[in-house]
Amino acid sequence: MILGRSERGRPPAEPVTLKILVAGGFGVGKTTLVGAVSEIRPLRTEELLTEAGRPVDDLSGVEGKHTTTVAMDFGRITLREGLVLYLFGTPGQERFWFMWDELSEGALGAVVLADTRRLEDCFAAVDYFERRSIPFVVGVNCFEGAARYPVDAVRRALDLDESVPMVLCDARDRESVKDVLIGVVQHAMAYPAGRRRTVTT
């Protein structure tokens, strides 16, 4: 038997690879989510927050945060045999939003992480994917000590269309994150092809 070939002599099928973005506001848990589920050591581009960044980085509600993603987070997860997801976590601060167009090119869909303590921080991500007709799921990251709200109440606060799935999740928990990612894939597969548009800068 030739190495790398099946018993019938055909080369093994290449796995289907899908690209998913993880977006949301500063300190919402994007890096944590990618790290919780990635089967490889995640690539991270975190830098320490500095005094120079204080005028532009709003730390309200995340005072304990000492680092920030300046380019992207990257991870990989195999959902099942032959289906691999590549995860790209986007930077949350406004001054790095110029990178979103490049990161979103070729993406199947996205996760928009939301923190109910700073819900307005995810508005930009929701607007971004809506304008570009990229299918997305909103994951409400349930932080310890944060007030819990019904999904319908959060949906109304975000003025989110009923067709956009919303789930409660824990960005630290692998199984919880897997459920969110499966939701993105299912939503993207059901998304009308005619609604997708090419990303433009």
Coordinates of N, CA and C in Angstrom, one line a residue:
M1 N 0.8 -1.2 0.0 CA 0.0 0.0 0.0 C 0.9 1.2 0.0
I2 N 0.6 2.2 -0.9 CA 1.3 3.4 -1.0 C 0.9 4.4 0.2
L3 N 1.9 4.9 0.9 CA 1.6 5.8 2.0 C 0.8 7.0 1.5
G4 N -0.2 7.4 2.3 CA -1.0 8.6 1.9 C -2.1 8.3 1.0
R5 N -2.3 7.0 0.5 CA -3.4 6.7 -0.4 C -4.3 5.7 0.3
S6 N -5.6 5.7 -0.2 CA -6.6 4.8 0.4 C -6.3 3.4 -0.2
E7 N -7.0 2.4 0.4 CA -6.9 1.1 -0.1 C -7.3 0.9 -1.5
R8 N -8.1 1.8 -2.0 CA -8.5 1.7 -3.4 C -7.6 2.4 -4.4
G9 N -6.5 3.0 -3.8 CA -5.5 3.6 -4.7 C -5.8 5.1 -4.9
R10 N -6.8 5.6 -4.3 CA -7.1 7.1 -4.4 C -6.5 7.8 -3.3
P11 N -6.0 9.0 -3.5 CA -5.5 9.8 -2.4 C -6.6 10.2 -1.4
P12 N -6.2 10.3 -0.1 CA -7.3 10.6 0.9 C -7.9 12.0 0.6
A13 N -9.2 12.1 0.8 CA -9.9 13.3 0.6 C -9.3 14.4 1.5
E14 N -9.2 15.6 0.9 CA -8.7 16.8 1.6 C -9.9 17.2 2.6
P15 N -9.6 17.6 3.8 CA -10.6 18.0 4.7 C -11.2 19.4 4.2
V16 N -12.5 19.6 4.5 CA -13.1 20.8 4.2 C -12.7 21.8 5.2
T17 N -12.2 23.0 4.9 CA -11.7 24.0 5.8 C -12.6 25.2 5.7
L18 N -13.1 25.7 6.8 CA -14.0 26.8 6.9 C -13.4 27.9 7.8
K19 N -13.6 29.1 7.4 CA -13.0 30.3 8.1 C -14.2 31.0 8.9
I20 N -14.0 31.2 10.2 CA -15.0 31.9 11.0 C -14.3 33.0 11.8
L21 N -14.9 34.1 11.8 CA -14.4 35.3 12.5 C -15.0 35.3 13.9
V22 N -14.3 35.8 14.9 CA -14.8 36.1 16.2 C -14.6 37.6 16.5
A23 N -15.7 38.3 16.6 CA -15.6 39.7 16.7 C -16.4 40.2 17.9
G24 N -16.2 41.5 18.2 CA -16.9 42.1 19.4 C -16.1 43.2 20.0
G25 N -16.6 43.7 21.1 CA -15.9 44.8 21.7 C -14.6 44.5 22.4
F26 N -13.9 45.5 22.9 CA -12.7 45.3 23.6 C -13.0 44.6 24.9
G27 N -12.2 43.5 25.2 CA -12.3 42.8 26.5 C -13.5 41.9 26.6
V28 N -14.2 41.6 25.5 CA -15.4 40.8 25.6 C -15.2 39.3 25.7
G29 N -13.9 38.9 25.4 CA -13.6 37.4 25.5 C -13.2 36.7 24.2
K30 N -12.9 37.5 23.2 CA -12.6 36.8 21.9 C -11.3 36.0 22.0
T31 N -10.3 36.5 22.6 CA -9.0 35.7 22.8 C -9.3 34.4 23.6
T32 N -10.1 34.6 24.7 CA -10.4 33.5 25.6 C -11.2 32.4 24.8
L33 N -12.1 32.8 24.0 CA -12.9 31.9 23.2 C -12.1 31.1 22.2
V34 N -11.2 31.7 21.5 CA -10.3 31.0 20.6 C -9.4 30.0 21.3
G35 N -8.9 30.5 22.4 CA -8.0 29.6 23.2 C -8.7 28.4 23.8
A36 N -10.0 28.6 24.2 CA -10.7 27.5 24.9 C -11.0 26.4 23.9
V37 N -11.1 26.6 22.6 CA -11.6 25.6 21.7 C -10.5 25.1 20.8
S38 N -9.4 25.9 20.6 CA -8.4 25.5 19.6 C -7.7 24.3 19.9
E39 N -7.5 23.4 18.9 CA -6.8 22.1 19.2 C -5.3 22.3 19.0
I40 N -4.9 23.5 18.5 CA -3.5 23.8 18.4 C -3.2 25.0 19.4
R41 N -2.0 25.2 19.7 CA -1.7 26.4 20.5 C -2.1 27.7 19.7
P42 N -3.0 28.5 20.2 CA -3.4 29.6 19.4 C -2.3 30.6 19.2
L43 N -2.3 31.2 17.9 CA -1.5 32.3 17.6 C -2.1 33.6 18.2
R44 N -1.4 34.3 19.0 CA -1.9 35.5 19.6 C -1.0 36.7 19.3
T45 N -1.6 37.8 19.1 CA -0.8 39.0 18.9 C -1.2 40.1 19.9
E46 N -1.0 39.7 21.2 CA -1.4 40.5 22.3 C -0.2 41.4 22.7
E47 N -0.5 42.6 23.1 CA 0.5 43.5 23.6 C 0.0 44.1 24.9
L48 N 0.9 44.5 25.8 CA 0.5 45.1 27.1 C -0.1 46.5 26.8
L49 N -1.2 46.8 27.6 CA -1.8 48.1 27.5 C -0.8 49.1 28.2
T50 N -0.8 50.3 27.6 CA 0.2 51.3 28.1 C -0.6 52.5 28.5
E51 N 0.1 53.4 29.2 CA -0.5 54.7 29.6 C -0.8 55.5 28.4
A52 N -0.1 55.3 27.3 CA -0.3 56.1 26.0 C -1.7 55.7 25.4
G53 N -2.1 54.5 25.7 CA -3.4 54.0 25.1 C -4.6 54.4 26.0
R54 N -4.4 54.8 27.2 CA -5.6 55.1 28.1 C -6.6 56.1 27.5
P55 N -6.2 57.1 26.8 CA -7.2 58.1 26.3 C -8.1 57.4 25.2
V56 N -7.6 56.3 24.6 CA -8.5 55.8 23.5 C -9.0 54.4 23.9
D57 N -8.5 53.7 24.9 CA -9.0 52.4 25.3 C -9.9 52.6 26.5
D58 N -11.2 52.3 26.3 CA -12.1 52.4 27.4 C -12.1 51.2 28.3
L59 N -11.6 51.3 29.5 CA -11.4 50.1 30.4 C -12.6 49.9 31.3
S60 N -13.7 50.7 31.2 CA -14.8 50.6 32.0 C -15.4 49.2 32.0
G61 N -15.5 48.6 33.1 CA -16.0 47.2 33.2 C -15.0 46.1 33.0
V62 N -13.8 46.5 32.5 CA -12.7 45.5 32.3 C -11.4 46.0 32.8
E63 N -11.6 46.6 34.0 CA -10.4 47.3 34.6 C -9.2 46.3 34.9
G64 N -9.5 45.0 35.0 CA -8.4 44.1 35.2 C -7.7 43.6 34.0
K65 N -8.1 44.1 32.8 CA -7.5 43.7 31.6 C -6.2 44.4 31.4
H66 N -5.1 43.7 31.1 CA -3.8 44.3 30.9 C -3.1 44.2 29.6
T67 N -3.8 43.4 28.7 CA -3.3 43.2 27.3 C -4.4 43.4 26.3
T68 N -4.0 43.6 25.1 CA -5.0 43.8 24.0 C -4.5 43.1 22.7
T69 N -5.4 42.6 21.9 CA -5.1 42.0 20.6 C -4.8 43.2 19.6
V70 N -3.7 43.2 19.0 CA -3.4 44.2 18.0 C -3.4 43.8 16.6
A71 N -3.6 42.5 16.3 CA -3.7 42.1 14.9 C -4.8 41.0 14.8
M72 N -4.6 39.9 15.4 CA -5.6 38.8 15.4 C -5.2 37.7 16.3
D73 N -6.2 36.9 16.6 CA -6.0 35.6 17.3 C -6.3 34.5 16.2
F74 N -5.5 33.4 16.2 CA -5.8 32.4 15.3 C -5.8 31.0 16.0
G75 N -6.8 30.2 15.7 CA -6.9 28.9 16.2 C -7.6 27.9 15.2
R76 N -7.6 26.7 15.5 CA -8.1 25.6 14.7 C -8.9 24.6 15.5
I77 N -10.0 24.1 14.9 CA -10.7 23.1 15.6 C -11.3 22.1 14.6
T78 N -11.2 20.8 14.8 CA -11.9 19.9 13.9 C -13.2 19.5 14.6
L79 N -14.3 19.9 13.9 CA -15.7 19.6 14.4 C -16.0 18.1 14.2
R80 N -15.6 17.6 13.1 CA -15.8 16.2 12.8 C -14.8 15.8 11.7
E81 N -14.7 14.5 11.4 CA -13.8 14.1 10.4 C -14.0 14.8 9.1
G82 N -13.0 15.4 8.5 CA -13.2 16.1 7.3 C -13.7 17.5 7.3
L83 N -14.0 18.0 8.5 CA -14.5 19.4 8.6 C -13.7 20.1 9.7
V84 N -12.9 21.1 9.2 CA -12.0 21.9 10.1 C -12.3 23.3 10.0
L85 N -12.4 23.9 11.2 CA -12.7 25.4 11.3 C -11.4 26.1 11.6
Y86 N -11.1 27.2 10.9 CA -10.1 28.1 11.2 C -10.7 29.3 11.9
L87 N -10.3 29.7 13.1 CA -10.8 30.8 13.8 C -9.9 32.0 13.8
F88 N -10.5 33.1 13.4 CA -9.7 34.4 13.4 C -10.4 35.4 14.4
G89 N -9.8 35.7 15.5 CA -10.3 36.7 16.4 C -9.8 38.1 16.0
T90 N -10.8 39.0 15.8 CA -10.5 40.3 15.4 C -10.1 41.2 16.5
P91 N -9.3 42.3 16.3 CA -9.0 43.2 17.4 C -10.3 44.0 17.7
G92 N -10.5 44.4 19.0 CA -11.7 45.0 19.4 C -11.7 46.5 19.4
Q93 N -10.5 47.1 19.5 CA -10.5 48.6 19.6 C -10.7 49.2 18.2
E94 N -11.3 50.4 18.2 CA -11.7 51.1 17.0 C -10.5 51.4 16.1
R95 N -9.3 51.7 16.7 CA -8.2 52.0 15.9 C -7.6 50.9 15.1
F96 N -8.1 49.6 15.4 CA -7.6 48.5 14.6 C -8.7 47.9 13.7
W97 N -9.8 48.6 13.5 CA -10.9 48.1 12.7 C -10.6 48.0 11.2
F98 N -9.5 48.8 10.8 CA -9.2 48.7 9.4 C -8.8 47.3 9.0
M99 N -8.4 46.5 9.9 CA -8.0 45.1 9.6 C -9.2 44.2 9.3
W100 N -10.4 44.6 9.7 CA -11.5 43.7 9.6 C -11.8 43.2 8.1
D101 N -11.7 44.1 7.2 CA -12.0 43.8 5.8 C -11.1 42.7 5.3
E102 N -9.8 42.7 5.6 CA -8.9 41.7 5.2 C -9.2 40.4 5.9
L103 N -9.4 40.4 7.2 CA -9.7 39.2 7.9 C -11.0 38.6 7.5
S104 N -12.0 39.3 7.1 CA -13.3 38.8 6.7 C -13.3 38.2 5.3
E105 N -12.3 38.4 4.5 CA -12.3 37.9 3.2 C -12.3 36.4 3.2
G106 N -13.3 35.8 2.5 CA -13.5 34.3 2.5 C -14.1 33.7 3.7
A107 N -14.6 34.5 4.6 CA -15.2 33.9 5.8 C -16.5 33.3 5.6
L108 N -16.8 32.1 6.1 CA -18.1 31.5 6.0 C -19.1 32.3 6.9
G109 N -18.7 32.7 8.1 CA -19.6 33.4 9.0 C -18.8 34.0 10.1
A110 N -19.5 34.4 11.2 CA -18.8 35.1 12.3 C -19.6 34.8 13.6
V111 N -18.9 35.0 14.7 CA -19.5 35.1 16.0 C -19.3 36.5 16.5
V112 N -20.3 37.1 16.9 CA -20.2 38.4 17.6 C -20.4 38.2 19.1
L113 N -19.3 38.4 19.8 CA -19.5 38.2 21.3 C -20.0 39.5 21.9
A114 N -20.9 39.3 22.8 CA -21.5 40.5 23.5 C -21.4 40.3 25.0
D115 N -21.2 41.4 25.7 CA -21.1 41.5 27.2 C -22.3 42.4 27.6
T116 N -23.2 41.9 28.4 CA -24.4 42.7 28.8 C -24.0 43.9 29.6
R117 N -22.8 43.9 30.2 CA -22.4 45.1 30.9 C -21.9 46.2 30.0
R118 N -21.6 45.9 28.8 CA -21.1 46.9 27.8 C -21.7 46.5 26.4
L119 N -23.0 46.4 26.4 CA -23.6 45.9 25.2 C -23.4 46.7 24.0
E120 N -23.2 48.1 24.2 CA -23.0 49.0 23.0 C -21.7 48.7 22.3
D121 N -20.8 48.0 23.0 CA -19.5 47.7 22.4 C -19.5 46.7 21.2
C122 N -20.6 46.0 21.1 CA -20.7 45.0 20.0 C -21.5 45.6 18.8
F123 N -22.1 46.8 18.9 CA -22.9 47.4 17.9 C -22.1 47.5 16.6
A124 N -20.8 47.9 16.7 CA -20.0 48.0 15.4 C -19.8 46.7 14.7
A125 N -19.6 45.6 15.4 CA -19.5 44.3 14.8 C -20.8 43.8 14.2
V126 N -21.9 44.0 14.9 CA -23.2 43.7 14.3 C -23.4 44.4 13.0
D127 N -23.2 45.7 13.1 CA -23.4 46.6 11.9 C -22.5 46.2 10.7
Y128 N -21.2 45.8 11.0 CA -20.3 45.4 10.0 C -20.8 44.2 9.2
F129 N -21.2 43.2 10.0 CA -21.6 41.9 9.3 C -23.0 42.1 8.6
E130 N -23.8 42.9 9.2 CA -25.1 43.1 8.5 C -24.9 43.9 7.2
R131 N -24.1 44.9 7.2 CA -23.8 45.7 6.0 C -23.2 44.8 4.9
R132 N -22.4 43.9 5.2 CA -21.7 43.0 4.2 C -22.4 41.7 4.0
S133 N -23.6 41.5 4.6 CA -24.3 40.3 4.4 C -23.5 39.1 4.7
I134 N -22.7 39.1 5.8 CA -22.0 38.0 6.3 C -22.8 37.3 7.4
P135 N -23.2 36.1 7.3 CA -24.0 35.5 8.3 C -23.3 35.4 9.7
F136 N -24.0 35.7 10.8 CA -23.3 35.7 12.1 C -24.3 35.3 13.1
V137 N -23.7 34.9 14.2 CA -24.4 34.5 15.4 C -23.9 35.4 16.6
V138 N -24.9 35.8 17.4 CA -24.5 36.6 18.6 C -24.4 35.7 19.8
G139 N -23.2 35.6 20.4 CA -23.0 34.9 21.6 C -22.9 35.8 22.8
V140 N -23.8 35.7 23.7 CA -23.8 36.5 24.9 C -22.9 35.8 25.9
N141 N -21.7 36.4 26.1 CA -20.7 35.8 27.0 C -21.1 36.1 28.5
C142 N -21.4 35.0 29.2 CA -22.0 35.2 30.6 C -20.8 35.3 31.6
F143 N -20.5 36.5 31.9 CA -19.4 36.8 32.8 C -19.9 36.6 34.2
E144 N -19.0 36.1 35.1 CA -19.4 35.9 36.5 C -19.7 37.3 37.1
G145 N -20.7 37.4 37.8 CA -21.1 38.6 38.5 C -21.9 39.6 37.6
A146 N -22.0 39.3 36.3 CA -22.8 40.1 35.4 C -24.3 39.7 35.5
A147 N -25.2 40.7 35.4 CA -26.6 40.4 35.4 C -27.0 39.6 34.2
R148 N -27.9 38.6 34.4 CA -28.4 37.7 33.4 C -29.7 38.3 32.9
Y149 N -29.8 38.4 31.5 CA -31.0 38.8 30.9 C -31.6 37.8 30.0
P150 N -32.9 37.7 29.8 CA -33.5 36.8 28.8 C -32.9 37.2 27.4
V151 N -32.8 36.1 26.6 CA -32.2 36.3 25.2 C -33.1 37.3 24.4
D152 N -34.4 37.3 24.6 CA -35.3 38.2 23.9 C -35.0 39.6 24.3
A153 N -34.7 39.9 25.5 CA -34.4 41.2 26.0 C -33.1 41.8 25.4
V154 N -32.1 40.9 25.3 CA -30.8 41.3 24.7 C -31.0 41.5 23.2
R155 N -31.8 40.7 22.6 CA -32.1 40.9 21.1 C -32.8 42.2 20.9
R156 N -33.7 42.6 21.7 CA -34.4 43.9 21.5 C -33.4 45.1 21.8
A157 N -32.5 44.9 22.8 CA -31.6 46.0 23.1 C -30.6 46.2 21.9
L158 N -30.3 45.1 21.2 CA -29.4 45.2 20.0 C -30.1 45.5 18.7
D159 N -31.5 45.5 18.8 CA -32.3 45.7 17.6 C -31.9 44.7 16.5
L160 N -31.8 43.5 17.0 CA -31.3 42.4 16.1 C -32.5 41.7 15.4
D161 N -32.3 41.4 14.1 CA -33.3 40.7 13.3 C -33.6 39.4 13.9
E162 N -34.8 38.9 13.8 CA -35.2 37.6 14.4 C -34.5 36.5 13.7
S163 N -34.0 36.7 12.5 CA -33.3 35.6 11.7 C -31.9 35.4 12.2
V164 N -31.3 36.3 13.0 CA -30.0 36.1 13.6 C -30.0 35.3 14.8
P165 N -29.4 34.2 14.9 CA -29.3 33.3 16.1 C -28.6 34.0 17.2
M166 N -29.1 33.8 18.4 CA -28.5 34.4 19.6 C -28.4 33.3 20.7
V167 N -27.2 33.1 21.3 CA -27.1 32.0 22.3 C -26.3 32.6 23.5
L168 N -26.6 32.0 24.7 CA -25.8 32.3 25.9 C -24.6 31.4 25.9
C169 N -23.5 31.9 26.2 CA -22.3 31.0 26.2 C -21.3 31.4 27.3
D170 N -20.3 30.5 27.5 CA -19.2 30.8 28.4 C -17.9 30.7 27.5
A171 N -17.3 31.8 27.2 CA -16.1 31.8 26.3 C -14.9 30.9 26.9
R172 N -15.0 30.6 28.2 CA -13.9 29.8 28.8 C -14.2 28.3 28.6
D173 N -15.4 27.9 28.2 CA -15.8 26.5 28.2 C -15.8 25.9 26.8
R174 N -15.0 24.9 26.6 CA -14.8 24.3 25.3 C -16.1 23.9 24.7
E175 N -16.9 23.1 25.4 CA -18.2 22.6 24.9 C -19.2 23.7 24.5
S176 N -19.2 24.7 25.4 CA -20.1 25.9 25.1 C -19.7 26.6 23.9
V177 N -18.4 26.8 23.7 CA -17.9 27.4 22.5 C -18.1 26.6 21.2
K178 N -18.0 25.3 21.3 CA -18.3 24.4 20.2 C -19.7 24.5 19.8
D179 N -20.6 24.6 20.7 CA -22.0 24.8 20.4 C -22.3 26.1 19.6
V180 N -21.5 27.2 20.0 CA -21.7 28.4 19.3 C -21.2 28.3 17.9
L181 N -20.0 27.6 17.7 CA -19.4 27.5 16.4 C -20.3 26.6 15.4
I182 N -20.8 25.6 16.0 CA -21.8 24.7 15.2 C -23.0 25.5 14.8
G183 N -23.4 26.4 15.7 CA -24.5 27.3 15.3 C -24.2 28.2 14.2
V184 N -22.9 28.7 14.1 CA -22.5 29.6 13.0 C -22.5 28.8 11.7
V185 N -22.0 27.6 11.7 CA -21.9 26.8 10.5 C -23.3 26.5 10.0
Q186 N -24.2 26.1 10.9 CA -25.6 25.8 10.5 C -26.3 27.0 9.9
H187 N -26.1 28.1 10.6 CA -26.7 29.4 10.1 C -26.2 29.8 8.8
A188 N -24.9 29.7 8.6 CA -24.3 30.0 7.3 C -24.7 29.1 6.2
M189 N -24.9 27.8 6.5 CA -25.3 26.9 5.4 C -26.7 27.2 5.0
A190 N -27.5 27.7 5.9 CA -28.9 28.0 5.6 C -29.1 29.4 5.0
Y191 N -28.0 30.2 5.0 CA -28.1 31.6 4.6 C -28.3 31.7 3.1
P192 N -29.2 32.5 2.6 CA -29.5 32.6 1.2 C -28.3 33.1 0.5
A193 N -27.8 32.4 -0.6 CA -26.6 32.8 -1.3 C -26.8 34.2 -1.9
G194 N -28.0 34.5 -2.3 CA -28.2 35.8 -3.0 C -28.0 37.0 -2.1
R195 N -28.0 36.7 -0.7 CA -27.8 37.8 0.2 C -26.3 38.2 0.5
R196 N -25.4 37.2 0.1 CA -24.0 37.5 0.3 C -23.5 38.5 -0.7
R197 N -22.6 39.4 -0.2 CA -22.0 40.4 -1.0 C -20.5 40.3 -0.8
T198 N -19.8 40.7 -1.9 CA -18.4 40.8 -1.8 C -17.9 41.9 -0.9
V199 N -17.0 41.6 0.0 CA -16.5 42.6 0.9 C -15.7 43.7 0.2
T200 N -16.0 44.9 0.4 CA -15.3 46.0 -0.2 C -14.8 46.9 0.9
T201 N -13.7 47.6 0.6 CA -13.1 48.5 1.5 C -13.7 49.9 1.4

